[in-house]
Coordinates of C-alpha atoms in Angstrom, one line a residue:
X1 CA 8.3 -36.5 14.7
X2 CA 11.4 -37.1 12.7
X3 CA 14.6 -36.1 14.5
X4 CA 17.8 -34.9 12.8
X5 CA 20.4 -37.6 12.4
X6 CA 24.2 -36.8 12.5
X7 CA 25.9 -39.0 10.0
X8 CA 29.5 -37.8 10.5
X9 CA 31.3 -34.8 11.9
X10 CA 29.9 -32.3 9.5
X11 CA 26.7 -33.5 7.9
X12 CA 23.2 -33.3 9.3
X13 CA 20.4 -35.4 7.8
X14 CA 16.9 -34.1 8.3
X15 CA 13.8 -35.4 6.5
X16 CA 16.2 -37.4 4.2
X17 CA 18.0 -34.3 3.0
X18 CA 21.7 -33.9 3.8
X19 CA 22.4 -30.4 5.3
X20 CA 26.0 -29.3 5.7
X21 CA 26.8 -27.9 9.2
X22 CA 25.9 -24.2 9.4
X23 CA 29.5 -23.2 10.2
X24 CA 30.8 -24.8 7.0
X25 CA 28.1 -23.3 4.9
X26 CA 28.5 -19.8 6.3
X27 CA 32.2 -20.1 5.8
X28 CA 31.7 -20.5 2.1
X29 CA 29.8 -17.2 2.1
X30 CA 32.4 -15.4 4.2
X31 CA 35.2 -16.5 2.0
X32 CA 33.5 -15.2 -1.2
X33 CA 33.2 -11.5 -1.0
X34 CA 31.1 -11.2 -4.2
X35 CA 28.7 -14.0 -3.0
X36 CA 28.4 -12.3 0.4
X37 CA 27.7 -8.9 -1.2
X38 CA 24.9 -10.4 -3.2
X39 CA 23.1 -11.2 0.0
X40 CA 24.0 -8.1 2.1
X41 CA 22.7 -5.8 -0.6
X42 CA 19.3 -7.3 -0.2
X43 CA 19.5 -7.0 3.6
X44 CA 20.3 -3.3 3.3
X45 CA 17.6 -2.6 0.7
X46 CA 15.0 -4.6 2.5
X47 CA 15.7 -2.6 5.7
X48 CA 15.4 0.7 3.8
X49 CA 12.3 -0.4 2.0
X50 CA 10.6 -1.3 5.3
X51 CA 11.3 2.2 6.7
X52 CA 10.1 3.9 3.4
X53 CA 6.9 1.8 3.2
X54 CA 6.0 2.5 6.8
X55 CA 6.3 6.2 6.1
X56 CA 4.4 6.0 2.8
X57 CA 1.5 4.0 4.4
X58 CA 0.9 6.4 7.3
X59 CA -1.8 8.3 5.3
X60 CA -3.5 5.2 4.0
X61 CA -6.9 4.9 5.7
X62 CA -9.5 2.9 3.7
X63 CA -9.8 -0.8 4.4
X64 CA -8.7 -2.2 1.0
X65 CA -5.9 0.2 0.6
X66 CA -4.6 -0.6 4.1
X67 CA -4.7 -4.4 3.2
X68 CA -2.6 -3.7 0.1
X69 CA -0.2 -1.7 2.2
X70 CA 0.2 -4.5 4.8
X71 CA 0.8 -7.1 2.1
X72 CA 3.3 -4.7 0.5
X73 CA 5.1 -4.1 3.7
X74 CA 5.4 -7.9 4.4
X75 CA 7.4 -8.4 1.3
X76 CA 10.6 -6.6 2.5
X77 CA 10.0 -7.9 6.1
X78 CA 10.1 -11.5 4.9
X79 CA 13.1 -10.8 2.7
X80 CA 15.1 -9.2 5.5
X81 CA 14.6 -12.3 7.7
X82 CA 15.3 -14.7 4.9
X83 CA 18.5 -13.1 3.7
X84 CA 19.8 -13.0 7.3
X85 CA 19.1 -16.7 7.4
X86 CA 21.2 -17.2 4.3
X87 CA 24.1 -15.1 5.6
X88 CA 24.0 -17.0 8.9
X89 CA 24.3 -20.4 7.1
X90 CA 21.0 -21.5 8.5
X91 CA 19.3 -22.0 5.2
X92 CA 22.2 -22.8 2.9
X93 CA 23.8 -26.2 2.2
X94 CA 26.6 -27.9 0.2
X95 CA 24.8 -30.7 -1.7
X96 CA 26.4 -33.4 -3.8
X97 CA 24.9 -33.5 -7.3
X98 CA 23.5 -36.8 -8.6
X99 CA 24.7 -38.9 -11.5
X100 CA 24.1 -37.3 -14.9
X101 CA 24.3 -33.7 -13.6
X102 CA 27.2 -31.6 -15.1
X103 CA 28.7 -31.4 -11.6
X104 CA 27.9 -35.0 -10.6
X105 CA 29.7 -36.0 -7.4
X106 CA 30.7 -32.4 -6.6
X107 CA 29.6 -30.4 -3.6
X108 CA 27.5 -27.5 -4.9
X109 CA 26.6 -24.4 -2.9
X110 CA 22.8 -24.4 -2.5
X111 CA 21.1 -21.3 -1.0
X112 CA 17.8 -23.2 -0.6
X113 CA 16.5 -20.6 1.8
X114 CA 15.6 -18.4 -1.2
X115 CA 12.7 -20.7 -1.8
X116 CA 11.4 -20.0 1.7
X117 CA 11.6 -16.3 0.9
X118 CA 9.6 -16.7 -2.3
X119 CA 7.0 -19.1 -0.6
X120 CA 6.1 -16.3 1.9
X121 CA 6.8 -13.1 -0.1
X122 CA 5.4 -13.9 -3.6
X123 CA 1.9 -14.6 -2.3
X124 CA 1.9 -11.2 -0.7
X125 CA 2.8 -9.7 -4.0
X126 CA 0.0 -11.5 -5.7
X127 CA -2.4 -10.6 -2.9
X128 CA -1.6 -6.9 -3.3
X129 CA -1.8 -7.1 -7.1
X130 CA -5.1 -9.0 -7.0
X131 CA -6.6 -6.5 -4.6
X132 CA -5.5 -3.7 -6.9
X133 CA -7.3 -5.4 -9.8
X134 CA -10.4 -5.8 -7.7
X135 CA -10.5 -9.5 -8.3
X136 CA -12.7 -12.0 -6.4
X137 CA -11.7 -14.4 -3.6
X138 CA -11.8 -17.5 -5.9
X139 CA -9.2 -16.1 -8.3
X140 CA -7.1 -14.9 -5.4
X141 CA -7.2 -18.3 -3.7
X142 CA -6.3 -20.0 -7.0
X143 CA -3.3 -17.9 -7.8
X144 CA -1.9 -17.8 -4.3
X145 CA -2.1 -21.6 -3.8
X146 CA -0.6 -22.4 -7.2
X147 CA 2.2 -19.9 -6.4
X148 CA 2.9 -21.6 -3.2
X149 CA 3.0 -24.9 -5.0
X150 CA 5.4 -23.4 -7.5
X151 CA 7.8 -22.3 -4.8
X152 CA 7.6 -25.6 -2.8
X153 CA 8.3 -27.8 -5.9
X154 CA 11.2 -25.4 -6.7
X155 CA 12.6 -26.1 -3.3
X156 CA 12.2 -29.9 -3.8
X157 CA 14.0 -29.6 -7.2
X158 CA 16.9 -27.7 -5.5
X159 CA 17.3 -30.2 -2.6
X160 CA 16.8 -33.6 -4.1
X161 CA 20.1 -35.3 -4.7
X162 CA 19.0 -38.9 -5.2
X163 CA 18.2 -38.5 -8.9
X164 CA 18.6 -36.0 -11.7
X165 CA 15.3 -37.1 -13.1
X166 CA 13.5 -36.2 -9.9
X167 CA 15.2 -32.8 -9.9
X168 CA 13.9 -31.9 -13.4
X169 CA 10.5 -33.5 -12.7
X170 CA 10.0 -31.2 -9.7
X171 CA 11.2 -28.3 -11.8
X172 CA 8.7 -29.2 -14.5
X173 CA 5.9 -29.4 -12.0
X174 CA 6.9 -26.0 -10.6
X175 CA 6.8 -24.6 -14.1
X176 CA 3.3 -26.0 -14.6
X177 CA 2.1 -24.2 -11.5
X178 CA 3.8 -21.1 -12.8
X179 CA 1.8 -21.3 -16.0
X180 CA -1.4 -21.1 -14.0
X181 CA -0.1 -17.9 -12.2
X182 CA 0.8 -16.4 -15.6
X183 CA -2.7 -17.2 -17.0
X184 CA -4.3 -15.4 -14.1
X185 CA -2.0 -12.4 -14.4
X186 CA -2.2 -12.1 -18.2
X187 CA -5.8 -13.2 -18.9
X188 CA -8.1 -13.0 -15.8
X189 CA -6.9 -10.0 -13.9
X190 CA -6.5 -7.4 -16.7
X191 CA -10.3 -7.6 -17.3
X192 CA -10.9 -7.2 -13.5
X193 CA -8.6 -4.2 -13.4
X194 CA -10.4 -2.5 -16.3
X195 CA -13.7 -2.8 -14.4
X196 CA -12.0 -1.6 -11.2
X197 CA -10.5 1.5 -13.0
X198 CA -6.9 0.5 -12.1
X199 CA -5.9 -0.9 -15.5
X200 CA -3.1 1.6 -16.2
X201 CA -1.1 1.0 -13.0
X202 CA -2.0 -2.7 -13.2
X203 CA -0.5 -3.1 -16.7
X204 CA 2.8 -1.5 -15.5
X205 CA 3.0 -3.9 -12.5
X206 CA 1.8 -6.8 -14.5
X207 CA 4.5 -6.4 -17.0
X208 CA 7.1 -5.9 -14.3
X209 CA 6.0 -9.1 -12.5
X210 CA 5.7 -11.3 -15.5
X211 CA 9.0 -10.4 -17.1
X212 CA 11.0 -10.6 -13.9
X213 CA 9.4 -13.8 -12.6
X214 CA 10.3 -15.5 -15.9
X215 CA 13.9 -14.8 -15.0
X216 CA 13.8 -17.1 -11.9
X217 CA 13.3 -20.5 -13.7
X218 CA 15.7 -19.4 -16.4
X219 CA 18.4 -18.7 -13.7
X220 CA 17.6 -22.1 -12.1
X221 CA 18.1 -23.9 -15.4
X222 CA 21.3 -22.1 -16.2
X223 CA 22.8 -22.1 -12.7
X224 CA 24.5 -24.8 -10.7
X225 CA 21.2 -26.4 -9.8
X226 CA 20.4 -27.0 -13.4
X227 CA 22.8 -27.1 -16.4
X228 CA 25.6 -25.5 -14.4
X229 CA 26.4 -22.9 -17.1
X230 CA 26.6 -20.2 -14.4
X231 CA 28.5 -20.4 -11.1
X232 CA 27.0 -19.9 -7.7
X233 CA 28.1 -16.3 -7.4
X234 CA 26.7 -15.2 -10.7
X235 CA 23.5 -17.0 -10.0
X236 CA 23.2 -15.5 -6.5
X237 CA 23.6 -12.0 -8.0
X238 CA 21.0 -12.8 -10.6
X239 CA 18.5 -13.8 -8.0
X240 CA 19.3 -10.9 -5.8
X241 CA 18.9 -8.3 -8.6
X242 CA 15.6 -9.9 -9.6
X243 CA 14.4 -9.7 -6.0
X244 CA 15.3 -6.0 -5.8
X245 CA 13.2 -5.0 -8.7
X246 CA 10.4 -7.7 -8.4
X247 CA 9.9 -6.9 -4.7
X248 CA 11.1 -3.5 -3.6
X249 CA 10.6 -1.5 -6.8
X250 CA 7.3 -3.2 -7.5
X251 CA 6.1 -2.6 -3.9
X252 CA 7.2 1.1 -4.1
X253 CA 5.3 1.7 -7.4
X254 CA 2.2 0.0 -6.1
X255 CA 2.1 1.7 -2.7
X256 CA 2.8 5.1 -4.2
X257 CA -0.1 4.7 -6.6
X258 CA -2.5 3.3 -3.9
X259 CA -1.6 6.2 -1.5
X260 CA -2.5 8.7 -4.2
X261 CA -5.7 6.9 -5.4
X262 CA -7.5 5.6 -2.4
X263 CA -10.9 6.5 -3.8
X264 CA -10.3 4.4 -6.8
X265 CA -9.2 1.5 -4.7
X266 CA -12.2 1.8 -2.4
X267 CA -14.5 1.8 -5.5
X268 CA -12.8 -1.3 -6.7
X269 CA -13.7 -3.0 -3.4
X270 CA -17.3 -2.0 -3.7
X271 CA -17.4 -3.3 -7.2
X272 CA -15.8 -6.6 -6.1
X273 CA -18.4 -7.0 -3.3
X274 CA -21.2 -6.3 -5.7
X275 CA -20.0 -8.8 -8.3
X276 CA -19.6 -11.5 -5.6
X277 CA -23.2 -10.8 -4.4
X278 CA -24.5 -11.2 -8.0
X279 CA -22.5 -14.4 -8.5
X280 CA -24.0 -15.9 -5.3

């Protein structure tokens, strides 16, 4: 097991990645009111969403609808913990950018904990959306695993400081994973949703997901981690606003529809089971 190594009075090196001491990183957040607000707003909205979704899910009784509800509820739960991690300084760092980067040699604020949020929350979004579409286990496994791959390579792109080429290589690999997710969302699942009788709500949530998720790699490229056209505060607010709509608004629309249309969801489950039996 690799142990953390202290290289000086303020820097911790773990798994080859320099991590600024938590106190220093959290101080950066405390001293920037706008940056801090971009994180606290998500803590507040995640907390309110949890209470709202618990209340909305009390009447859900069928198995598939309850699974969608649990997946939906986990989205703000994960976000709440993750954003508290950012605010505490636990999952943020000040990283020195490599040669060739627009901010080469400078210490850049890196809230890499966001990637942990996305690694655990976006699969829940896709699970709920796939269940709504009445898709099969193979497609669910494919889209969830590629989504996790996208988030992990995004984290690697954000943390690597040895080479600008490696940063953009990991970013490109993450985008390749993202293309697989988009293919399933735009090509495979719409047909499943039509068969399941959930096409109308699926189209709304599909559009919301695709448009908003495209914003994340764009922000990465424009922010301090990429071309440095946007500063850390603007980038943080961009990510936070995308999270609010892509997670909490999405989850609310999905859970409201499921709670009102449990019979349709249950029928989609029966159709999916029947299709799987035929395929076998």
